[in-house]
XYZ file of C-alpha atoms in Angstrom:
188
model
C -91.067 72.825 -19.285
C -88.851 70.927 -22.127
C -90.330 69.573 -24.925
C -90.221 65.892 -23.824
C -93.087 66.551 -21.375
C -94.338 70.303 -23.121
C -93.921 69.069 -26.514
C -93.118 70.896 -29.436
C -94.316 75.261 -29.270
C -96.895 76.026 -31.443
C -97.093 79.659 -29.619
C -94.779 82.053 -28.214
C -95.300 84.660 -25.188
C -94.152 87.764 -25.966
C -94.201 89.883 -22.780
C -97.437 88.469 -21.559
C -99.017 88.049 -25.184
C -99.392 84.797 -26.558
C -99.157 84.738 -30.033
C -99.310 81.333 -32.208
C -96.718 80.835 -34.542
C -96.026 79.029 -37.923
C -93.825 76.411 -36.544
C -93.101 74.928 -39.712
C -89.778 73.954 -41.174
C -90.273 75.244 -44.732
C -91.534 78.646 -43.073
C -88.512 78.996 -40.790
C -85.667 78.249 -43.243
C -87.243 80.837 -45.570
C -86.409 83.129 -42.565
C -82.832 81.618 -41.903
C -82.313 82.253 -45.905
C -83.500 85.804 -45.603
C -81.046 86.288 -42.624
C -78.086 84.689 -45.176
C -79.058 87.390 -47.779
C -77.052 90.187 -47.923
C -78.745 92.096 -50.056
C -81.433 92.687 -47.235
C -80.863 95.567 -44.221
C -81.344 93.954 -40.818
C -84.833 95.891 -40.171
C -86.116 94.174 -43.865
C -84.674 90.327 -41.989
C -86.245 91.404 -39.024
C -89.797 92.254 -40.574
C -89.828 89.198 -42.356
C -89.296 86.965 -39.562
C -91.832 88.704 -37.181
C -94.408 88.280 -40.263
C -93.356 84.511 -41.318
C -92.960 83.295 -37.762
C -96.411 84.995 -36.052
C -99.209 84.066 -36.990
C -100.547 86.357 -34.209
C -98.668 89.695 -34.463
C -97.325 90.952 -31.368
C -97.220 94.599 -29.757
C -93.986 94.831 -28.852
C -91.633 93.591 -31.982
C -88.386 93.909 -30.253
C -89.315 92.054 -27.725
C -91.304 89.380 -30.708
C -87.963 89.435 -32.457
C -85.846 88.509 -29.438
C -88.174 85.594 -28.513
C -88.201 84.213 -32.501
C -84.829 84.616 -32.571
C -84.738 82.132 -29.570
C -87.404 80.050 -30.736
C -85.355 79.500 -34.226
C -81.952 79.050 -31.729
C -84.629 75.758 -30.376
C -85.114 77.732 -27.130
C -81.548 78.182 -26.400
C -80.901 81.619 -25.698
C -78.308 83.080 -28.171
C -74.561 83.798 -26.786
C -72.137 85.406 -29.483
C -68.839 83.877 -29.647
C -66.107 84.765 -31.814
C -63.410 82.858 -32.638
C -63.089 79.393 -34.704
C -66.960 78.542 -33.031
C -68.380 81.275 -35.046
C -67.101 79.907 -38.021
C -70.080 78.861 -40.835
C -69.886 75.328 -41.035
C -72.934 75.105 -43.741
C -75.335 77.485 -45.902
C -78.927 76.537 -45.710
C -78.817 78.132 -49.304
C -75.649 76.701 -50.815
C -76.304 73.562 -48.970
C -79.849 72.820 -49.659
C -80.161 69.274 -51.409
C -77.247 68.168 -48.797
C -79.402 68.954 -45.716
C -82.742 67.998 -47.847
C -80.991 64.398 -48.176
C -79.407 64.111 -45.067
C -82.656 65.449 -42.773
C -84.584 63.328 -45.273
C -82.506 60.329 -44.693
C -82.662 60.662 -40.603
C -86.504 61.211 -40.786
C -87.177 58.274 -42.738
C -88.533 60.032 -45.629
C -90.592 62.594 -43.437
C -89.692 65.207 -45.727
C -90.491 63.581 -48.813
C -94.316 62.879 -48.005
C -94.916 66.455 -47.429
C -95.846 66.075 -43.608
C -96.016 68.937 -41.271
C -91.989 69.230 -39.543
C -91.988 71.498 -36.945
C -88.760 73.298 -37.188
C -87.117 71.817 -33.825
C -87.490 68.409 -35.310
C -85.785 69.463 -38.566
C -83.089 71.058 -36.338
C -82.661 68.234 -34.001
C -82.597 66.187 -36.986
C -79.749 68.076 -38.428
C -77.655 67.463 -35.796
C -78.107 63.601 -35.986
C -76.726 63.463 -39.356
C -74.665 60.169 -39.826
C -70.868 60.360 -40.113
C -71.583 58.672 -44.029
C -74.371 61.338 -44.936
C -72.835 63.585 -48.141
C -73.391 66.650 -45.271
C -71.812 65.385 -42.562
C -68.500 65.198 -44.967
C -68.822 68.296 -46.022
C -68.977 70.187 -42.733
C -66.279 67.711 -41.727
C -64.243 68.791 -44.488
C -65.086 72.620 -43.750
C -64.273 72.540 -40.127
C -60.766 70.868 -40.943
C -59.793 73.166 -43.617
C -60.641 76.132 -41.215
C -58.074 74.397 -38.853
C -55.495 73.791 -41.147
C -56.333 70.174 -40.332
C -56.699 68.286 -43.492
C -54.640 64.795 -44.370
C -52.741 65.285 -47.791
C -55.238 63.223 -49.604
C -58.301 65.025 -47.605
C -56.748 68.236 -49.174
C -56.791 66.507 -52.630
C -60.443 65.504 -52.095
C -61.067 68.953 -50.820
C -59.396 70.955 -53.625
C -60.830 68.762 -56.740
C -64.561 69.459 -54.765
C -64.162 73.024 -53.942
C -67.458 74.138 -55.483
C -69.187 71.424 -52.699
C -67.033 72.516 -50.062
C -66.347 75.869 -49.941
C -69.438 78.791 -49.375
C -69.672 81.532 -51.698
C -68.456 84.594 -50.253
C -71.417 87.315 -50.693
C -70.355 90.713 -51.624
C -72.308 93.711 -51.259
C -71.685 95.936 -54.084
C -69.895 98.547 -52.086
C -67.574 95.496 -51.413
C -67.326 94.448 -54.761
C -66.521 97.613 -55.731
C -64.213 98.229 -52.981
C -62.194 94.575 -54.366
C -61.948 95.667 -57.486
C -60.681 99.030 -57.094
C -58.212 97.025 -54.688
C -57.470 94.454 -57.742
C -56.643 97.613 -60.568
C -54.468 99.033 -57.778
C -52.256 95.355 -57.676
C -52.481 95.552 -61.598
C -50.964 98.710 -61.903
């Protein structure tokens, strides 16, 4: 059943357990910002979903992770693409008071009063940004770039704002240390 007639989840089954969740939106970026740090191994992202998300723990946790990984995806089961799709189009980190403002803006203040926002209403939110919200330009302005798709004076725009538009590339140290080495070798 779809959430127009099932509503919103509050619980998830994980092979025949129910387990109630912490549907929040606050709760599940905190999650999605854990899974954009690098500095984390994937077992320490998955732990700290499976103990934001359930409120009930599960007894199977691969099987837990699977089905909060889908209920973050809205429901949609997860299919890996590569290509220009898999491109990031917008940090919930980097881009916070953009997608605060915008979400903010869409929910008529929602946000702002400190109300409970399940996360599928802050996601389907999201993705009715308005073309003239701050965010929608700047994944606009990412997603042409990536093409190679920007007007002269977009390019101008883009270049003077580069600290708005482009995402920080995060380095492990081995990678850091890796691009320097790299970097004295070019010096030399």
């Amino acid at each position: 059943m779809g959430m127009l007639i099932g509503g919103l989840p509050t619980a998830i089954s994980v092979d025949g357990q129910v387990c109630k969740i912490n549907a929040a939106y606050q709760n599940c970026l905190k999650i999605i910002m854990a899974f954009e740090d690098i500095t984390l191994t994937n077992a320490e992202k998955a732990m700290i979903m499976l103990d934001l998300l359930y409120i009930d723990k599960p007894s199977d946790f691969s099987m837990a992770f699977e089905k909060g990984i889908q209920f973050l995806d809205c429901g949609e089961i997860s299919k890996e693409s590569g290509g220009e799709a898999s491109s990031r189009k917008y940090s919930f980190t980097h881009d916070e008071k953009y997608i605060f403002s915008g979400v903010n803006r869409v929910m008529n203040g929602k946000l702002s009063t400190c109300e409970f926002v399940h996360w599928w209403e802050f996601v389907m939110a999201f993705m009715e940004l308005p073309e003239d919200c701050i965010m929608s330009k700047i994944i606009y302005f990412r997603t042409q770039f990536a093409k190679g798709k920007l007007t002269k004076e977009e390019k101008q725009v883009y270049y003077e704002n580069r600290s708005m538009f482009e995402l920080p590339i995060n380095l492990t140290a081995e990678e850091e240390a890796a691009e320097a080495e790299f970097m004295a070798l070019l010096r030399n």
